[in-house]
Tab-separated table of C-alpha atoms in Angstrom:
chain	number	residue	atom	x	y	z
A	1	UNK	CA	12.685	40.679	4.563
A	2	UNK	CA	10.553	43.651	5.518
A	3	UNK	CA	8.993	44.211	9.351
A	4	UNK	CA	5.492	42.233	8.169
A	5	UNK	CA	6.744	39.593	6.316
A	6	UNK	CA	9.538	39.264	9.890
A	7	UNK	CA	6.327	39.052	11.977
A	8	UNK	CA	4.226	36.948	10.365
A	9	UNK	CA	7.127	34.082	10.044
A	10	UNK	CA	7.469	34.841	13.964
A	11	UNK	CA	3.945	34.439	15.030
A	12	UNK	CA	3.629	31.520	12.476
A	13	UNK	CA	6.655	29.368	14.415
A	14	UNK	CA	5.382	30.784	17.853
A	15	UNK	CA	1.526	29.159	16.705
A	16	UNK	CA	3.181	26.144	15.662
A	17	UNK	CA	5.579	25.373	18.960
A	18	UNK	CA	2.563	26.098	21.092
A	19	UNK	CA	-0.018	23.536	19.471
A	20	UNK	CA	0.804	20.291	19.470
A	21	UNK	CA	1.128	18.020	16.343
A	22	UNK	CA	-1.701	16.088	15.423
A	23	UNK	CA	-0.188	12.757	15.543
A	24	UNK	CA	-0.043	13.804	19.384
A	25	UNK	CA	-4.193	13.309	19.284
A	26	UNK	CA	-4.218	10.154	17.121
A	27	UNK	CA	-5.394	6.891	19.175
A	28	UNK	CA	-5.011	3.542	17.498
A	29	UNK	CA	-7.900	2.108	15.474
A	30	UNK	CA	-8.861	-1.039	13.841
A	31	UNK	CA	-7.415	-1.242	10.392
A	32	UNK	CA	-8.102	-5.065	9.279
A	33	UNK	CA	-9.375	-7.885	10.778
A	34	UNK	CA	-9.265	-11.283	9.812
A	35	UNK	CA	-12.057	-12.476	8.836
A	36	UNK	CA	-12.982	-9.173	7.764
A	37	UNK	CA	-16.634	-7.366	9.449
A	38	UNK	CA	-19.782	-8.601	7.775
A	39	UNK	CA	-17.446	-11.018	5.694
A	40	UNK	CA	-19.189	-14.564	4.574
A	41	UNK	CA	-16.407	-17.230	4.751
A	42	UNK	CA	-16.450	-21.034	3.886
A	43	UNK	CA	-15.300	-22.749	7.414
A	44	UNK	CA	-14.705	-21.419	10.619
A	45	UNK	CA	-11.548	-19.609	10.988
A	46	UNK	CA	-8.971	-21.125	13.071
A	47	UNK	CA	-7.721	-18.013	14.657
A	48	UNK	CA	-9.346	-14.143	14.770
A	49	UNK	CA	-6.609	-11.346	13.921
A	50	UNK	CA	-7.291	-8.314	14.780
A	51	UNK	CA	-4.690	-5.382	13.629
A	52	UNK	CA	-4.494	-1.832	15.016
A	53	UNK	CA	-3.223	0.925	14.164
A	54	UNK	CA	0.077	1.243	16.425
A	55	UNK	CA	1.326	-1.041	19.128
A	56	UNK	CA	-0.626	-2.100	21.692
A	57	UNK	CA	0.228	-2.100	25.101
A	58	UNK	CA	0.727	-5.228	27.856
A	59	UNK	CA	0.447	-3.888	30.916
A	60	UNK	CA	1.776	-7.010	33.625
A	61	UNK	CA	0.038	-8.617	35.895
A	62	UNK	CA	-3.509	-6.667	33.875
A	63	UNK	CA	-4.726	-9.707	31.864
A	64	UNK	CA	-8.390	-7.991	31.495
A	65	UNK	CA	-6.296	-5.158	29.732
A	66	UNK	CA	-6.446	-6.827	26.599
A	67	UNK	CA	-9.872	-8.540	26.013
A	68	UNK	CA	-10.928	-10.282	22.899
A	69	UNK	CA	-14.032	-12.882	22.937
A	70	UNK	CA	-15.607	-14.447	19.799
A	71	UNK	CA	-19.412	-15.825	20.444
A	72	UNK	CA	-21.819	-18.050	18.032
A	73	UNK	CA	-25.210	-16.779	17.315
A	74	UNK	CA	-26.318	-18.378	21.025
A	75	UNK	CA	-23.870	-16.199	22.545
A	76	UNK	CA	-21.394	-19.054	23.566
A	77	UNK	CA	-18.224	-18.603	23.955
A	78	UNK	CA	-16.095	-20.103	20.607
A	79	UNK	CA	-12.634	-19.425	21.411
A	80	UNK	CA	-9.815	-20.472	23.099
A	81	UNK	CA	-9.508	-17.266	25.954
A	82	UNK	CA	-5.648	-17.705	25.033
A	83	UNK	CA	-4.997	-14.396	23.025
A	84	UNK	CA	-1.940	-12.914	22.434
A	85	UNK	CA	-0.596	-9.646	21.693
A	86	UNK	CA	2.233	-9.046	19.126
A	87	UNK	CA	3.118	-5.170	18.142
A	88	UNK	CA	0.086	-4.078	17.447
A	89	UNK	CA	-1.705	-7.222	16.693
A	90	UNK	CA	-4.455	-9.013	18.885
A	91	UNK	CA	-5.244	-13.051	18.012
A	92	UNK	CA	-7.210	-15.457	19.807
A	93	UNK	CA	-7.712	-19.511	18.127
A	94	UNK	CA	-10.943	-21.003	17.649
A	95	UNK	CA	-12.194	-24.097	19.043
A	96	UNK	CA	-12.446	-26.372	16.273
A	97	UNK	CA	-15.189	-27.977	14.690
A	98	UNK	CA	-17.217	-24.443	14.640
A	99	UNK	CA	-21.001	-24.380	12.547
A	100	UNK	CA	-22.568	-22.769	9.625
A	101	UNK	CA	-23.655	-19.177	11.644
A	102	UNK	CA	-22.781	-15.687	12.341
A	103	UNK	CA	-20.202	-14.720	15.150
A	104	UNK	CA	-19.779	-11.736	16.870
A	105	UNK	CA	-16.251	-10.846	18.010
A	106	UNK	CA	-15.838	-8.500	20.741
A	107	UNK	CA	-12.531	-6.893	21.551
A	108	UNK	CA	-11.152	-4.362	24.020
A	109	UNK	CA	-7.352	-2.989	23.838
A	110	UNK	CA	-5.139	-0.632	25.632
A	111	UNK	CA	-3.191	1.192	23.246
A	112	UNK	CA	0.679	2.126	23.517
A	113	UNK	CA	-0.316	5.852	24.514
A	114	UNK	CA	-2.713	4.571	26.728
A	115	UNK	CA	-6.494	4.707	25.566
A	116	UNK	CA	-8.585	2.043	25.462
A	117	UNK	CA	-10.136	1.091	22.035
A	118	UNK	CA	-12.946	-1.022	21.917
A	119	UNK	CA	-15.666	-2.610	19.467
A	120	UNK	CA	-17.636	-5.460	18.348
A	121	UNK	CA	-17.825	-6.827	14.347
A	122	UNK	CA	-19.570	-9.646	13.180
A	123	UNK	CA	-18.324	-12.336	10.474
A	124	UNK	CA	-20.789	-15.445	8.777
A	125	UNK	CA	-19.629	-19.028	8.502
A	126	UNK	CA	-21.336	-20.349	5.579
A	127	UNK	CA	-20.319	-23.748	3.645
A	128	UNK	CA	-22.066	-22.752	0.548
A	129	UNK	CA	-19.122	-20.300	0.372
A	130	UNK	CA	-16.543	-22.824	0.272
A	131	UNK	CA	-18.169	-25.373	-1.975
A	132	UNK	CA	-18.796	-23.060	-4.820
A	133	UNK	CA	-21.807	-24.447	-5.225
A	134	UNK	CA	-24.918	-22.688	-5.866
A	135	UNK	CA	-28.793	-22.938	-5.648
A	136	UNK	CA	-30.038	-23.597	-9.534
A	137	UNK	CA	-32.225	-21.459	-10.885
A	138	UNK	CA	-35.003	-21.741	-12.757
A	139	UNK	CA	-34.447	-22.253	-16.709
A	140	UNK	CA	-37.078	-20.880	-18.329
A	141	UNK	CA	-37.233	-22.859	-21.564
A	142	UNK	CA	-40.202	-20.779	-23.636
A	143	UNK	CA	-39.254	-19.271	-26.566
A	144	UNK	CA	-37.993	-15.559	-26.510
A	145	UNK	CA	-39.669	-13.123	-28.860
A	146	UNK	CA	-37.040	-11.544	-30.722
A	147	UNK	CA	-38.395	-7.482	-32.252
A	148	UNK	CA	-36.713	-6.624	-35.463
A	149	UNK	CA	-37.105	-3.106	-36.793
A	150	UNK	CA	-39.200	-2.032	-39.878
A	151	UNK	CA	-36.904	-1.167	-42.689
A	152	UNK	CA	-37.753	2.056	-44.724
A	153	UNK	CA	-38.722	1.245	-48.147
């Protein structure tokens, strides 16, 4: 190996041990949530999911550290306040009975290296979803003209 190509490798591994990795900078994000943002769904769901990227944290004796809230389109309150945290997934249950509306589902999560994540998505409750059934349309029973090309003679 000749003197450049000696210090080049050297500086290379010197730049690399100094700067941290990436996956140092990475915080954890929302990756799915069910119901899913701006879905339309056929009944209320019984319980919101939300799943993040990498664990989230429970920090003892910090309920507030953990926050996730689920309001109707009045701004009430619709779930249970009893969520849980599992690895890195967030749930909270429904009360039941819920309306035809949009919700609005407001979370706000430590993560395992210690920054806060937060956000709000919104999901529609709409029984015309489940039913499968549809508004008619209007059959329009005239006659179509139909065009039929000139043939060369």
């Amino acid at each position: 190996m000749n003197k450049f190509a000696k210090a080049f490798a050297a500086l290379a591994l010197a730049v690399a041990a100094v700067l941290p990795s990436q996956a140092a900078f990475a915080h954890a994000e929302l990756e799915t949530s069910n119901p899913e943002a701006n879905s339309v769904v056929g009944a209320a769901p019984q319980v919101v999911s939300l799943t993040f990227g990498e664990k989230l944290m429970v920090i003892e004796g910090e309920p507030a550290a953990n926050q996730i809230q689920v309001t109707d389109g009045a701004g009430a309150r619709v779930d249970n306040g009893d969520y849980q945290v599992t690895g890195e997934v967030l749930t909270v249950s429904l009360k039941p009975d819920q309306a035809d509306g949009t919700y609005k589902v407001t979370y706000r999560v430590v993560s395992e290296d210690g920054h806060p994540i937060e956000g709000v998505y919104e999901f529609t409750v709409n029984g015309m979803a489940r039913s499968g059934e549809a508004t008619p349309m209007a059959v329009d029973d005239s006659p179509v003209p139909t065009l039929y090309a000139a043939e060369d003679a």
